[in-house]
Amino acid sequence: MFTQYIYHLINNFDQKKTIDQLQSIVSTKEGSIGLVTAAILMSGVALYKSSRIDRGCPQIPYNSILGSTTEYRKDPEAFIKKWNKELGPVYGGYLFGQYATFVSGPQVREVFLNNDFDFLEGIRRDFDTLLLTNGGGRNDLTTEMVAGGIKKNLSPKLGQYTSRVIQHLQQGLFEQCGVVPDEGKEFYHVYPLVQHMVAKASASVFVGPELAKNENLIDSFKNMVLEVGSELRPKPILEFFPNVMRLRMWYIGKTSRNVKRHRDQLYAALMPEVDYRLNAMKEGDSNWERPDDFLQDILESDGCPPHVDIYTHLVNWMTQLIFAALHTTSENGTIVLYRLLDNPDAMEELYKEQIQVLEESGYDANVGPEVFTREILNKFSKLDSFIRESCRLRNDYYGLPHKNVSNKNITLSGGAIIRPGEFAYVNAFSNHRDENLQKVIEDVSTFKPFRFVNQDRNSTKIGEDFIFFGMGKHACPGRWFAIQEIKTVVSLLIRSYKLSALEPVVFPTIERNQIPNGRFKLVPRK
């Protein structure tokens, strides 16, 4: 079998020999044709077998040996609306090189809360950060360890980190904009501005204010995900063959110059500081003041595997945090700001809300954003509604794959059967636009910024109607930090500037492009 050959390459050869063999295969016309031919044959066999199994739910007809992926990629919204209407809330189909069940409506809860489904195994099929970043063995730094660290050392401390975050967001803003003249300043895109601000603020929390001054470290916090992830952009044919994709991720992790550069930068930035801290802790230095950051919490956790040196362990930690938090927060902050640019009247409503909350808290109406606290940010209910609505109407379609990791069939309440090793995908597009689930929402496909005000449905509250952060034991543990950071970015910008779009904002509808586009302008508030 082709897959057995791939695993044989990984497991039975040393790194250099494996890479040499792989290069020799893919660098020749015959080798490339052989890989593609074998993969297509495997796909055809899997498709044939899948069509002969009772699935307990309606099926999307297979139009080709590669299933329905091409039709879905062309227009995912039309694809979902078509098959939801014809087949109902739960159905099966052959997409992304595999048979999968696509679940919407209340039954998504059964996917999220069933322990025989594993989201982490599902996501690793196409994006395994440990393989992609040469991050060591799976047991060296488990996802449970990362999630536990965030729950223990990040979320409970958001209040005490707020002033630090604001300070570094302001620094990042100034580094990107400089002094904005009275007539304003134009920008090509929102993302670079938000990306730099988020990198500065996140670094101040993860590694401390001093290390947040290190330009190379900030470069990795900003660009590691984009530069390494760009190497994984699916080759059209490889998407259908997950074992080849996993080999490709492993190959990138072992050979990529981007991976090496960013790991080296993190290592060089962390090593002197870690040595200093470890020595101060060991010697009981009375002049040493314990740093209050995530790095120090990790150092004191005593979780470094015995076969991994402390520097590599910490680089692996920071890499996982960067991939889990930095790009997603920057991306979602960008989406919120583009919604704001597209709704200028809402921007002034949010500014008025700031004034009202600040005055009720005893501050002058003209005070700067440095007075924001977690408590004040949480009182911005219109802003919170704006963020939730922006996330609800993102162009998310089929996602959050969950793999059946048990040795038995899983049967959903509607009758759909997910066999061992198969995947259930959550249909976020449908749930976020389901009139029955959304209840108080009218015009479910229309962006209405303040529809959640006074509805007890804040932007971190998860449920069947809002699955943006998942649900159950694998719901995003960092969502409180991410939302607070986005709230602070938006609040700081509208406190100091008037933002205006210089051209119509373009919101993407294809699945692989989440970020809107459009030039904009900042003008200082008088």
XYZ file of N, CA, C and O in Angstrom, residues 212-332:
484
model
N 9.537 41.630 25.462
C 8.652 42.177 24.429
C 9.322 43.303 23.646
O 8.800 43.742 22.619
N 10.490 43.773 24.120
C 11.257 44.782 23.387
C 12.159 44.156 22.323
O 12.719 44.859 21.481
N 12.326 42.833 22.376
C 13.227 42.146 21.460
C 12.589 42.062 20.070
O 11.563 41.404 19.880
N 13.194 42.723 19.093
C 12.595 42.812 17.764
C 12.505 41.462 17.071
O 11.538 41.184 16.349
N 13.522 40.613 17.259
C 13.480 39.301 16.627
C 12.380 38.432 17.226
O 11.712 37.678 16.513
N 12.192 38.514 18.531
C 11.120 37.761 19.160
C 9.769 38.248 18.655
O 8.888 37.441 18.337
N 9.584 39.558 18.557
C 8.321 40.100 18.047
C 8.106 39.672 16.598
O 6.978 39.370 16.182
N 9.176 39.623 15.825
C 9.069 39.151 14.444
C 8.505 37.735 14.400
O 7.630 37.424 13.579
N 8.972 36.867 15.289
C 8.460 35.493 15.320
C 7.024 35.445 15.822
O 6.205 34.669 15.323
N 6.703 36.269 16.821
C 5.332 36.324 17.301
C 4.391 36.781 16.176
O 3.249 36.320 16.087
N 4.855 37.677 15.322
C 4.026 38.191 14.241
C 3.946 37.235 13.058
O 2.861 36.994 12.520
N 5.086 36.715 12.632
C 5.178 36.144 11.295
C 5.376 34.639 11.224
O 5.325 34.072 10.126
N 5.608 33.992 12.343
C 5.894 32.555 12.280
C 4.730 31.776 11.663
O 4.926 30.927 10.782
N 3.518 32.059 12.106
C 2.359 31.320 11.591
C 2.195 31.564 10.093
O 1.977 30.626 9.314
N 2.301 32.819 9.669
C 2.096 33.139 8.260
C 3.172 32.520 7.378
O 2.874 31.943 6.323
N 4.437 32.641 7.806
C 5.533 32.179 6.956
C 5.618 30.655 6.909
O 5.867 30.081 5.846
N 5.424 30.019 8.045
C 5.457 28.550 8.054
C 4.181 27.998 7.432
O 4.215 27.050 6.638
N 3.038 28.606 7.772
C 1.778 28.122 7.222
C 1.699 28.251 5.721
O 1.059 27.440 5.047
N 2.360 29.289 5.166
C 2.313 29.475 3.714
C 2.967 28.313 2.979
O 2.624 28.024 1.826
N 3.905 27.637 3.635
C 4.552 26.487 3.001
C 3.614 25.290 2.918
O 3.870 24.345 2.185
N 2.530 25.339 3.694
C 1.592 24.215 3.740
C 0.405 24.426 2.814
O -0.471 23.572 2.752
N 0.359 25.568 2.151
C -0.781 25.815 1.275
C -1.042 24.591 0.420
O -0.147 24.135 -0.307
N -2.247 24.052 0.485
C -2.481 22.752 -0.163
C -2.211 22.767 -1.654
O -2.702 23.629 -2.366
N -1.374 21.857 -2.081
C -1.309 21.591 -3.498
C -2.647 20.934 -3.855
O -3.140 20.093 -3.100
N -3.282 21.298 -4.946
C -4.639 20.831 -5.200
C -4.829 19.333 -5.029
O -5.816 18.889 -4.466
N -3.876 18.538 -5.462
C -4.064 17.097 -5.418
C -3.794 16.527 -4.025
O -4.379 15.532 -3.619
N -2.900 17.182 -3.241
C -2.509 16.610 -1.963
C -3.598 16.716 -0.898
O -3.597 15.956 0.056
N -4.514 17.643 -1.069
C -5.574 17.796 -0.077
C -6.353 16.505 0.100
O -6.877 16.228 1.178
N -6.432 15.709 -0.946
C -7.243 14.511 -0.901
C -6.535 13.345 -0.219
O -7.130 12.297 -0.008
N -5.274 13.539 0.149
C -4.496 12.406 0.637
C -3.789 12.780 1.939
O -2.662 13.277 1.937
N -4.474 12.576 3.061
C -3.963 13.059 4.347
C -2.628 12.477 4.752
O -1.838 13.152 5.408
N -2.342 11.246 4.383
C -1.053 10.672 4.777
C 0.104 11.376 4.062
O 1.171 11.579 4.643
N -0.127 11.771 2.824
C 0.887 12.532 2.112
C 1.025 13.921 2.741
O 2.131 14.450 2.892
N -0.102 14.497 3.140
C -0.070 15.806 3.781
C 0.698 15.755 5.096
O 1.454 16.664 5.427
N 0.519 14.698 5.866
C 1.238 14.581 7.140
C 2.737 14.427 6.890
O 3.553 14.999 7.612
N 3.087 13.669 5.881
C 4.495 13.557 5.537
C 5.046 14.927 5.123
O 6.163 15.300 5.483
N 4.235 15.679 4.418
C 4.662 17.005 3.985
C 4.874 17.924 5.189
O 5.826 18.711 5.230
N 3.976 17.854 6.177
C 4.153 18.666 7.381
C 5.431 18.277 8.109
O 6.184 19.136 8.577
N 5.665 16.991 8.220
C 6.891 16.511 8.880
C 8.119 17.011 8.122
O 9.094 17.471 8.725
N 8.056 16.957 6.788
C 9.167 17.393 5.945
C 9.426 18.887 6.123
O 10.576 19.330 6.243
N 8.351 19.690 6.170
C 8.504 21.129 6.388
C 9.154 21.393 7.736
O 10.083 22.197 7.859
N 8.666 20.719 8.763
C 9.224 20.913 10.098
C 10.711 20.604 10.175
O 11.462 21.274 10.889
N 11.147 19.595 9.432
C 12.549 19.184 9.480
C 13.461 19.999 8.570
O 14.666 20.085 8.829
N 12.908 20.612 7.527
C 13.789 21.220 6.523
C 13.541 22.703 6.284
O 14.383 23.363 5.672
N 12.418 23.246 6.739
C 12.065 24.620 6.392
C 13.020 25.634 6.995
O 13.300 25.613 8.199
N 13.483 26.563 6.177
C 14.317 27.663 6.671
C 13.505 28.585 7.566
O 14.029 29.169 8.520
N 12.215 28.737 7.254
C 11.368 29.577 8.095
C 11.225 28.991 9.499
O 11.289 29.714 10.497
N 10.998 27.682 9.572
C 10.891 27.031 10.876
C 12.188 27.219 11.659
O 12.172 27.611 12.841
N 13.306 26.946 11.012
C 14.593 27.075 11.697
C 14.848 28.511 12.143
O 15.299 28.765 13.270
N 14.559 29.471 11.269
C 14.821 30.869 11.601
C 14.016 31.309 12.826
O 14.557 31.930 13.750
N 12.737 30.979 12.855
C 11.911 31.427 13.967
C 12.241 30.681 15.260
O 12.244 31.282 16.337
N 12.543 29.412 15.161
C 12.951 28.692 16.368
C 14.277 29.247 16.901
O 14.456 29.402 18.113
N 15.207 29.557 15.995
C 16.483 30.138 16.415
C 16.276 31.503 17.074
O 16.933 31.842 18.065
N 15.377 32.306 16.516
C 15.114 33.625 17.089
C 14.507 33.509 18.481
O 14.888 34.252 19.404
N 13.569 32.600 18.652
C 12.965 32.401 19.970
C 14.006 31.886 20.955
O 14.068 32.332 22.112
N 14.819 30.943 20.503
C 15.871 30.383 21.360
C 16.840 31.475 21.809
O 17.162 31.605 23.008
N 17.308 32.304 20.870
C 18.284 33.347 21.199
C 17.694 34.384 22.152
O 18.394 34.904 23.026
N 16.417 34.703 21.986
C 15.789 35.690 22.861
C 15.548 35.138 24.259
O 15.744 35.833 25.266
N 15.139 33.890 24.347
C 14.750 33.307 25.635
C 15.940 32.855 26.478
O 15.898 32.954 27.708
N 16.992 32.357 25.838
C 18.068 31.701 26.577
C 18.701 32.583 27.661
O 18.806 32.145 28.821
N 19.137 33.815 27.378
C 19.761 34.621 28.439
C 18.797 34.914 29.589
O 19.187 34.882 30.758
N 17.551 35.213 29.260
C 16.572 35.527 30.293
C 16.261 34.302 31.149
O 16.141 34.396 32.379
N 16.155 33.150 30.510
C 15.878 31.913 31.252
C 17.040 31.581 32.174
O 16.849 31.202 33.343
N 18.283 31.713 31.655
C 19.453 31.469 32.503
C 19.442 32.381 33.729
O 19.713 31.950 34.848
N 19.137 33.650 33.504
C 19.114 34.614 34.608
C 18.051 34.236 35.638
O 18.302 34.242 36.847
N 16.882 33.887 35.172
C 15.795 33.547 36.095
C 16.096 32.261 36.861
O 15.879 32.190 38.079
N 16.581 31.252 36.155
C 16.880 29.980 36.819
C 17.966 30.156 37.870
O 17.895 29.576 38.967
N 18.971 30.949 37.543
C 20.052 31.180 38.502
C 19.541 31.945 39.723
O 19.890 31.617 40.863
N 18.702 32.959 39.489
C 18.144 33.720 40.617
C 17.274 32.847 41.495
O 17.306 32.953 42.733
N 16.505 31.955 40.896
C 15.649 31.050 41.670
C 16.497 30.067 42.463
O 16.220 29.778 43.634
N 17.550 29.563 41.823
C 18.419 28.581 42.484
C 19.182 29.193 43.644
O 19.319 28.577 44.715
N 19.684 30.417 43.450
C 20.507 31.073 44.465
C 19.668 31.782 45.530
O 20.224 32.241 46.538
N 18.373 31.881 45.305
C 17.540 32.604 46.257
C 17.900 34.074 46.329
O 17.957 34.655 47.426
N 18.164 34.683 45.188
C 18.603 36.073 45.120
C 17.535 37.000 45.699
O 16.426 37.123 45.162
N 17.857 37.673 46.784
C 16.889 38.557 47.454
C 16.615 39.821 46.652
O 15.620 40.505 46.892
N 17.516 40.166 45.740
C 17.317 41.360 44.914
C 16.496 41.074 43.652
O 16.180 41.989 42.899
N 16.203 39.801 43.451
C 15.464 39.413 42.250
C 13.968 39.484 42.526
O 13.473 38.928 43.519
N 13.256 40.188 41.669
C 11.802 40.282 41.785
C 11.164 39.329 40.783
O 11.428 39.419 39.577
N 10.342 38.419 41.298
C 9.744 37.403 40.426
C 8.951 38.054 39.296
O 8.047 38.840 39.526
N 9.273 37.720 38.034
C 8.507 38.263 36.907
C 7.088 37.686 36.895
O 6.878 36.511 37.222
N 6.156 38.518 36.527
C 4.765 38.086 36.454
C 4.393 37.903 34.991
O 3.921 38.830 34.326
N 4.656 36.714 34.461
C 4.325 36.418 33.072
C 4.194 34.913 32.902
O 4.489 34.125 33.809
N 3.730 34.512 31.736
C 3.477 33.108 31.454
C 4.768 32.306 31.455
O 4.794 31.138 31.862
N 5.848 32.905 30.993
C 7.143 32.224 30.959
C 7.559 31.778 32.354
O 8.017 30.634 32.540
N 7.407 32.645 33.329
C 7.778 32.294 34.689
C 6.893 31.172 35.235
O 7.361 30.274 35.936
N 5.621 31.204 34.886
C 4.715 30.132 35.320
C 5.162 28.781 34.770
O 5.101 27.762 35.460
N 5.615 28.768 33.511
C 6.094 27.515 32.921
C 7.361 27.044 33.631
O 7.515 25.855 33.937
N 8.274 27.971 33.884
C 9.530 27.608 34.553
C 9.269 26.971 35.918
O 10.009 26.083 36.345
N 8.241 27.414 36.585
C 7.949 26.898 37.926
C 7.054 25.671 37.910
O 6.771 25.099 38.970
N 6.616 25.259 36.720
C 5.689 24.121 36.658
C 6.393 22.777 36.718
O 5.760 21.753 36.950
N 7.709 22.762 36.484
C 8.496 21.520 36.518
C 7.939 20.481 35.549
O 7.864 19.300 35.843
N 7.551 20.963 34.344
C 6.960 20.050 33.377
C 7.858 19.710 32.222
O 7.403 19.132 31.233
N 9.150 20.038 32.320
C 10.066 19.772 31.215
C 10.406 18.285 31.158
O 10.872 17.712 32.155
N 10.185 17.611 30.018
C 10.537 16.189 29.908
C 12.032 15.978 30.140
O 12.852 16.835 29.766
N 12.430 14.851 30.740
C 13.846 14.636 31.074
C 14.772 14.571 29.867
O 15.951 14.870 29.978
N 14.240 14.206 28.707
C 15.091 14.071 27.517
C 15.116 15.338 26.672
O 15.702 15.341 25.583
N 14.487 16.432 27.146
C 14.436 17.692 26.410
C 15.062 18.784 27.266
O 14.729 18.917 28.443
N 15.974 19.576 26.678
C 16.556 20.660 27.456
C 15.528 21.767 27.645
O 14.580 21.902 26.872
N 15.713 22.575 28.689
C 14.719 23.566 29.084
C 14.484 24.611 27.991
O 13.354 25.080 27.794
N 15.527 24.961 27.238
C 15.371 25.987 26.198
C 14.486 25.472 25.059
O 13.602 26.184 24.573
N 14.742 24.239 24.635
C 13.911 23.646 23.585
C 12.469 23.513 24.062
O 11.524 23.779 23.309
N 12.301 23.110 25.321
C 10.958 22.971 25.885
C 10.209 24.300 25.848
O 9.028 24.363 25.466
N 10.889 25.380 26.199
C 10.244 26.684 26.225
C 9.975 27.213 24.813
O 8.953 27.858 24.573
N 10.889 26.945 23.877
C 10.637 27.320 22.488
C 9.415 26.569 21.961
O 8.566 27.144 21.264
N 9.301 25.285 22.301
C 8.118 24.519 21.892
C 6.848 25.122 22.491
O 5.817 25.215 21.824
N 6.930 25.528 23.755
C 5.779 26.148 24.415
C 5.373 27.423 23.674
O 4.203 27.629 23.349
N 6.328 28.305 23.445
C 6.013 29.574 22.802
C 5.486 29.361 21.386
O 4.580 30.070 20.932
N 6.040 28.379 20.696
C 5.557 28.076 19.351
C 4.094 27.668 19.371
O 3.290 28.122 18.548
N 3.736 26.815 20.327
C 2.334 26.396 20.424
C 1.420 27.567 20.767
O 0.316 27.695 20.232
N 1.867 28.444 21.660
C 1.067 29.620 22.008
C 0.907 30.557 20.804
O -0.166 31.119 20.575
N 1.990 30.722 20.054
C 1.930 31.582 18.868
C 0.914 31.038 17.869
O 0.077 31.779 17.336
N 0.962 29.731 17.619
C 0.046 29.138 16.644
C -1.391 29.122 17.162
O -2.340 29.237 16.384
N -1.554 28.984 18.468
C -2.910 28.903 19.026
C -3.570 30.258 19.156
O -4.799 30.363 19.075
N -2.778 31.314 19.374
C -3.372 32.578 19.796
C -3.090 33.765 18.896
O -3.983 34.572 18.636
N -1.870 33.922 18.430
C -1.482 35.194 17.809
C -2.195 35.476 16.497
O -2.823 36.532 16.330
N -2.114 34.545 15.554
C -2.720 34.808 14.243
C -4.238 34.866 14.342
O -4.882 35.719 13.713
N -4.854 33.974 15.117
C -6.313 33.960 15.210
C -6.840 35.251 15.824
O -7.848 35.805 15.365
N -6.163 35.756 16.876
C -6.604 37.010 17.481
C -6.420 38.171 16.511
O -7.298 39.042 16.394
N -5.295 38.199 15.806
C -5.066 39.258 14.816
C -6.103 39.190 13.696
O -6.633 40.212 13.256
N -6.382 37.986 13.243
C -7.356 37.800 12.167
C -8.748 38.258 12.599
O -9.420 39.020 11.882
N -9.185 37.826 13.778
C -10.528 38.183 14.228
C -10.632 39.659 14.591
O -11.671 40.289 14.370
